[in-house]
């Protein structure tokens, strides 16, 4: 199946400024959010995410919006549901809190409550599944999966962000391998695992292979960046074109991936090309 592409970089193109809370746009600029959601449906995505990646208590607190967790996430889900209708899936996006458990910036109970309330609000707005993404700390990911699983009726997807290290193996910033992720998150109740963000679609092939070695049945979701971001003159650009991304889709599917979409820098044009390849196979 085909998933959607980037939301964050799309919001920036629509005028989101660095100091602004992206999730507040669900309330203040719902038409722009609906337009992003519709763009991905029109591009051929079978499922779309919600504009709620940073919609957790701790991230919203940074903008003084911690009292609006329920309203902001419910609105995010309702907007994507409106675009998706009843024949496409909506995945409620849940990102990291930015608080480090190992530094004791937050407790396990606080994290659990935080992910519980966000997941419940997304479910109230009509999502089919919760997608916990861009995780680097396995313990935070595990708590998020458990909180979503135990407090909603939604399927729970979790993807972590890996880099290729010197040895050629893949690790998250906190040193977690795809194998460790898969074993731990399955036990926590995830129904789909995978990887998102990172340095482009080519690296995703090895990650998919490693997950497949651990488990032959678990559906794997890949949201690849459009390559490694380049920062220049305050502007971020991504090198991989829709054709670049599409050229790797067959390899990723052959490696064992089941759902392919994009992360940072990908656009409806990328998803349109991915869709074309997937449907031709
Ligand atoms: Zn990304």
GROMACS .gro file of C-alpha atoms and ligand atoms in nm:
model
  282
    1UNK     CA    1   0.000   0.000   0.000
    2UNK     CA    2   0.099   0.361  -0.040
    3UNK     CA    3   0.116   0.610   0.244
    4UNK     CA    4   0.149   0.987   0.226
    5UNK     CA    5   0.447   1.224   0.215
    6UNK     CA    6   0.582   1.504   0.432
    7UNK     CA    7   0.365   1.735   0.637
    8UNK     CA    8   0.625   1.953   0.813
    9UNK     CA    9   0.807   2.068   0.502
   10UNK     CA   10   0.468   2.115   0.327
   11UNK     CA   11   0.354   2.344   0.611
   12UNK     CA   12   0.674   2.547   0.574
   13UNK     CA   13   0.599   2.592   0.206
   14UNK     CA   14   0.256   2.721   0.305
   15UNK     CA   15   0.417   2.983   0.527
   16UNK     CA   16   0.468   2.822   0.868
   17UNK     CA   17   0.741   3.021   1.042
   18UNK     CA   18   1.012   2.868   1.267
   19UNK     CA   19   0.859   2.997   1.594
   20UNK     CA   20   0.506   2.887   1.513
   21UNK     CA   21   0.329   2.577   1.645
   22UNK     CA   22   0.247   2.358   1.341
   23UNK     CA   23  -0.040   2.184   1.520
   24UNK     CA   24  -0.214   2.512   1.604
   25UNK     CA   25  -0.291   2.541   1.233
   26UNK     CA   26  -0.552   2.265   1.286
   27UNK     CA   27  -0.750   2.532   1.469
   28UNK     CA   28  -0.632   2.857   1.307
   29UNK     CA   29  -0.583   2.746   0.943
   30UNK     CA   30  -0.783   2.424   0.894
   31UNK     CA   31  -0.826   2.488   0.521
   32UNK     CA   32  -0.450   2.474   0.467
   33UNK     CA   33  -0.427   2.149   0.661
   34UNK     CA   34  -0.717   2.001   0.465
   35UNK     CA   35  -0.542   2.100   0.144
   36UNK     CA   36  -0.230   1.902   0.243
   37UNK     CA   37  -0.440   1.598   0.332
   38UNK     CA   38  -0.635   1.619   0.005
   39UNK     CA   39  -0.315   1.659  -0.198
   40UNK     CA   40  -0.192   1.321  -0.079
   41UNK     CA   41  -0.525   1.149  -0.141
   42UNK     CA   42  -0.524   1.291  -0.494
   43UNK     CA   43  -0.163   1.169  -0.539
   44UNK     CA   44  -0.280   0.813  -0.480
   45UNK     CA   45  -0.209   0.749  -0.111
   46UNK     CA   46  -0.414   0.469   0.045
   47UNK     CA   47  -0.366   0.631   0.385
   48UNK     CA   48  -0.281   0.975   0.517
   49UNK     CA   49  -0.144   1.100   0.844
   50UNK     CA   50  -0.268   1.382   1.066
   51UNK     CA   51  -0.105   1.716   1.149
   52UNK     CA   52  -0.032   1.612   1.506
   53UNK     CA   53   0.334   1.504   1.511
   54UNK     CA   54   0.417   1.754   1.787
   55UNK     CA   55   0.070   1.745   1.945
   56UNK     CA   56   0.179   1.594   2.276
   57UNK     CA   57   0.154   1.774   2.611
   58UNK     CA   58   0.526   1.854   2.638
   59UNK     CA   59   0.569   1.993   2.286
   60UNK     CA   60   0.249   2.198   2.308
   61UNK     CA   61   0.363   2.332   2.646
   62UNK     CA   62   0.653   2.494   2.464
   63UNK     CA   63   0.394   2.716   2.294
   64UNK     CA   64   0.173   2.763   2.603
   65UNK     CA   65  -0.086   2.534   2.441
   66UNK     CA   66  -0.068   2.241   2.686
   67UNK     CA   67  -0.435   2.295   2.780
   68UNK     CA   68  -0.541   2.220   2.422
   69UNK     CA   69  -0.406   1.869   2.372
   70UNK     CA   70  -0.752   1.722   2.320
   71UNK     CA   71  -0.888   1.994   2.091
   72UNK     CA   72  -0.580   2.022   1.872
   73UNK     CA   73  -0.542   1.647   1.817
   74UNK     CA   74  -0.913   1.585   1.765
   75UNK     CA   75  -0.920   1.862   1.505
   76UNK     CA   76  -0.614   1.712   1.331
   77UNK     CA   77  -0.790   1.377   1.304
   78UNK     CA   78  -1.117   1.529   1.183
   79UNK     CA   79  -0.945   1.722   0.905
   80UNK     CA   80  -0.761   1.416   0.770
   81UNK     CA   81  -1.077   1.206   0.804
   82UNK     CA   82  -1.265   1.462   0.597
   83UNK     CA   83  -1.008   1.429   0.318
   84UNK     CA   84  -0.981   1.050   0.347
   85UNK     CA   85  -1.351   0.975   0.349
   86UNK     CA   86  -1.446   0.618   0.435
   87UNK     CA   87  -1.236   0.446   0.167
   88UNK     CA   88  -0.891   0.560   0.281
   89UNK     CA   89  -0.717   0.511   0.615
   90UNK     CA   90  -0.617   0.784   0.858
   91UNK     CA   91  -0.306   0.738   1.074
   92UNK     CA   92  -0.285   0.964   1.379
   93UNK     CA   93   0.071   1.096   1.398
   94UNK     CA   94   0.244   1.086   1.737
   95UNK     CA   95   0.604   1.209   1.764
   96UNK     CA   96   0.859   1.209   2.046
   97UNK     CA   97   0.815   1.436   2.347
   98UNK     CA   98   1.169   1.575   2.334
   99UNK     CA   99   1.208   1.479   2.703
  100UNK     CA  100   1.476   1.225   2.790
  101UNK     CA  101   1.387   0.945   3.031
  102UNK     CA  102   1.752   0.858   3.098
  103UNK     CA  103   1.824   1.218   3.199
  104UNK     CA  104   1.521   1.204   3.432
  105UNK     CA  105   1.359   1.496   3.251
  106UNK     CA  106   1.034   1.299   3.262
  107UNK     CA  107   0.898   0.991   3.441
  108UNK     CA  108   0.758   0.675   3.285
  109UNK     CA  109   0.412   0.761   3.422
  110UNK     CA  110   0.424   1.113   3.278
  111UNK     CA  111   0.519   0.977   2.935
  112UNK     CA  112   0.243   0.716   2.950
  113UNK     CA  113  -0.020   0.978   3.042
  114UNK     CA  114   0.107   1.209   2.769
  115UNK     CA  115   0.081   0.945   2.493
  116UNK     CA  116  -0.250   0.817   2.631
  117UNK     CA  117  -0.420   1.155   2.614
  118UNK     CA  118  -0.289   1.233   2.265
  119UNK     CA  119  -0.392   0.891   2.128
  120UNK     CA  120  -0.739   0.915   2.280
  121UNK     CA  121  -0.792   1.259   2.126
  122UNK     CA  122  -0.684   1.131   1.784
  123UNK     CA  123  -0.923   0.839   1.819
  124UNK     CA  124  -1.204   1.076   1.917
  125UNK     CA  125  -1.140   1.261   1.591
  126UNK     CA  126  -1.176   0.941   1.389
  127UNK     CA  127  -0.834   0.793   1.311
  128UNK     CA  128  -0.803   0.423   1.217
  129UNK     CA  129  -0.455   0.377   1.359
  130UNK     CA  130  -0.196   0.558   1.567
  131UNK     CA  131   0.148   0.598   1.407
  132UNK     CA  132   0.422   0.665   1.659
  133UNK     CA  133   0.716   0.792   1.457
  134UNK     CA  134   1.067   0.940   1.445
  135UNK     CA  135   1.145   0.760   1.770
  136UNK     CA  136   1.510   0.714   1.871
  137UNK     CA  137   1.468   0.597   2.234
  138UNK     CA  138   1.325   0.246   2.248
  139UNK     CA  139   1.184   0.294   2.599
  140UNK     CA  140   0.989   0.604   2.494
  141UNK     CA  141   0.863   0.417   2.187
  142UNK     CA  142   0.759   0.119   2.399
  143UNK     CA  143   0.567   0.339   2.644
  144UNK     CA  144   0.394   0.519   2.356
  145UNK     CA  145   0.289   0.190   2.194
  146UNK     CA  146   0.155   0.056   2.523
  147UNK     CA  147  -0.033   0.378   2.600
  148UNK     CA  148  -0.200   0.381   2.257
  149UNK     CA  149  -0.273   0.009   2.262
  150UNK     CA  150  -0.420   0.000   2.613
  151UNK     CA  151  -0.635   0.310   2.582
  152UNK     CA  152  -0.773   0.310   2.228
  153UNK     CA  153  -0.925   0.055   1.991
  154UNK     CA  154  -0.683   0.167   1.715
  155UNK     CA  155  -0.414  -0.040   1.552
  156UNK     CA  156  -0.073   0.085   1.661
  157UNK     CA  157   0.214   0.145   1.421
  158UNK     CA  158   0.561   0.246   1.538
  159UNK     CA  159   0.857   0.357   1.327
  160UNK     CA  160   1.199   0.464   1.447
  161UNK     CA  161   1.467   0.673   1.276
  162UNK     CA  162   1.794   0.495   1.192
  163UNK     CA  163   2.132   0.600   1.058
  164UNK     CA  164   2.393   0.381   0.897
  165UNK     CA  165   2.694   0.366   1.130
  166UNK     CA  166   3.063   0.303   1.046
  167UNK     CA  167   3.023  -0.075   1.060
  168UNK     CA  168   2.748  -0.058   0.798
  169UNK     CA  169   2.481  -0.149   1.054
  170UNK     CA  170   2.177   0.062   1.134
  171UNK     CA  171   2.121   0.231   1.471
  172UNK     CA  172   1.899   0.505   1.608
  173UNK     CA  173   2.066   0.807   1.769
  174UNK     CA  174   2.027   0.620   2.101
  175UNK     CA  175   2.196   0.306   1.967
  176UNK     CA  176   1.890   0.088   1.896
  177UNK     CA  177   1.899  -0.161   1.606
  178UNK     CA  178   1.602  -0.252   1.383
  179UNK     CA  179   1.613  -0.601   1.541
  180UNK     CA  180   1.585  -0.467   1.898
  181UNK     CA  181   1.306  -0.234   1.790
  182UNK     CA  182   1.105  -0.510   1.628
  183UNK     CA  183   1.130  -0.752   1.921
  184UNK     CA  184   1.046  -0.493   2.186
  185UNK     CA  185   0.764  -0.317   2.002
  186UNK     CA  186   0.589  -0.637   1.898
  187UNK     CA  187   0.582  -0.740   2.259
  188UNK     CA  188   0.444  -0.397   2.354
  189UNK     CA  189   0.153  -0.445   2.113
  190UNK     CA  190   0.253  -0.281   1.783
  191UNK     CA  191   0.078  -0.429   1.479
  192UNK     CA  192   0.304  -0.263   1.221
  193UNK     CA  193   0.667  -0.152   1.263
  194UNK     CA  194   0.916   0.020   1.038
  195UNK     CA  195   1.136   0.322   0.984
  196UNK     CA  196   1.086   0.686   0.897
  197UNK     CA  197   1.295   0.996   0.825
  198UNK     CA  198   1.670   0.931   0.789
  199UNK     CA  199   1.899   0.984   0.492
  200UNK     CA  200   1.692   0.870   0.197
  201UNK     CA  201   1.520   0.569   0.054
  202UNK     CA  202   1.831   0.362  -0.033
  203UNK     CA  203   1.922   0.314   0.336
  204UNK     CA  204   1.571   0.184   0.404
  205UNK     CA  205   1.635  -0.135   0.208
  206UNK     CA  206   1.885  -0.271   0.463
  207UNK     CA  207   1.656  -0.173   0.750
  208UNK     CA  208   1.361  -0.359   0.597
  209UNK     CA  209   1.579  -0.667   0.543
  210UNK     CA  210   1.686  -0.666   0.907
  211UNK     CA  211   1.327  -0.639   1.034
  212UNK     CA  212   1.223  -0.919   0.798
  213UNK     CA  213   1.496  -1.145   0.939
  214UNK     CA  214   1.350  -1.104   1.288
  215UNK     CA  215   0.989  -1.155   1.188
  216UNK     CA  216   0.846  -1.283   0.860
  217UNK     CA  217   0.486  -1.175   0.923
  218UNK     CA  218   0.483  -0.825   1.072
  219UNK     CA  219   0.374  -0.561   0.820
  220UNK     CA  220   0.654  -0.309   0.761
  221UNK     CA  221   0.591   0.062   0.696
  222UNK     CA  222   0.858   0.287   0.544
  223UNK     CA  223   0.838   0.668   0.534
  224UNK     CA  224   1.165   0.775   0.368
  225UNK     CA  225   1.305   1.128   0.352
  226UNK     CA  226   1.379   1.273   0.009
  227UNK     CA  227   1.748   1.224   0.080
  228UNK     CA  228   1.980   1.393   0.326
  229UNK     CA  229   1.869   1.752   0.393
  230UNK     CA  230   2.103   2.032   0.283
  231UNK     CA  231   2.105   2.351   0.488
  232UNK     CA  232   2.206   2.659   0.295
  233UNK     CA  233   2.132   3.030   0.359
  234UNK     CA  234   1.870   2.938   0.617
  235UNK     CA  235   1.691   2.717   0.369
  236UNK     CA  236   1.659   2.339   0.377
  237UNK     CA  237   1.644   2.147   0.052
  238UNK     CA  238   1.618   1.774  -0.023
  239UNK     CA  239   1.802   1.613  -0.315
  240UNK     CA  240   1.588   1.311  -0.410
  241UNK     CA  241   1.337   1.375  -0.689
  242UNK     CA  242   1.012   1.180  -0.728
  243UNK     CA  243   1.185   0.969  -0.995
  244UNK     CA  244   1.482   0.897  -0.761
  245UNK     CA  245   1.246   0.776  -0.493
  246UNK     CA  246   1.036   0.569  -0.731
  247UNK     CA  247   1.346   0.396  -0.866
  248UNK     CA  248   1.399   0.223  -0.528
  249UNK     CA  249   1.040   0.118  -0.460
  250UNK     CA  250   1.067  -0.225  -0.621
  251UNK     CA  251   1.380  -0.309  -0.418
  252UNK     CA  252   1.209  -0.204  -0.095
  253UNK     CA  253   0.905  -0.419  -0.169
  254UNK     CA  254   1.128  -0.713  -0.265
  255UNK     CA  255   1.308  -0.670   0.070
  256UNK     CA  256   0.975  -0.715   0.245
  257UNK     CA  257   0.813  -0.375   0.296
  258UNK     CA  258   0.433  -0.355   0.284
  259UNK     CA  259   0.356   0.017   0.306
  260UNK     CA  260   0.566   0.289   0.138
  261UNK     CA  261   0.539   0.662   0.184
  262UNK     CA  262   0.760   0.963   0.241
  263UNK     CA  263   0.896   1.175   0.522
  264UNK     CA  264   1.075   1.514   0.520
  265UNK     CA  265   1.110   1.673   0.178
  266UNK     CA  266   0.873   1.440  -0.005
  267UNK     CA  267   0.576   1.592  -0.185
  268UNK     CA  268   0.253   1.478  -0.353
  269UNK     CA  269   0.465   1.435  -0.670
  270UNK     CA  270   0.686   1.183  -0.488
  271UNK     CA  271   0.380   0.991  -0.366
  272UNK     CA  272   0.226   0.998  -0.713
  273UNK     CA  273   0.540   0.829  -0.856
  274UNK     CA  274   0.554   0.576  -0.572
  275UNK     CA  275   0.187   0.498  -0.630
  276UNK     CA  276   0.250   0.445  -1.001
  277UNK     CA  277   0.525   0.189  -0.931
  278UNK     CA  278   0.335   0.008  -0.656
  279UNK     CA  279   0.023  -0.027  -0.867
  280UNK     CA  280   0.226  -0.155  -1.163
  281UNK     CA  281   0.373  -0.441  -0.960
  282LIG    ZN1  282   1.154   1.310   0.821
   0.00000   0.00000   0.00000
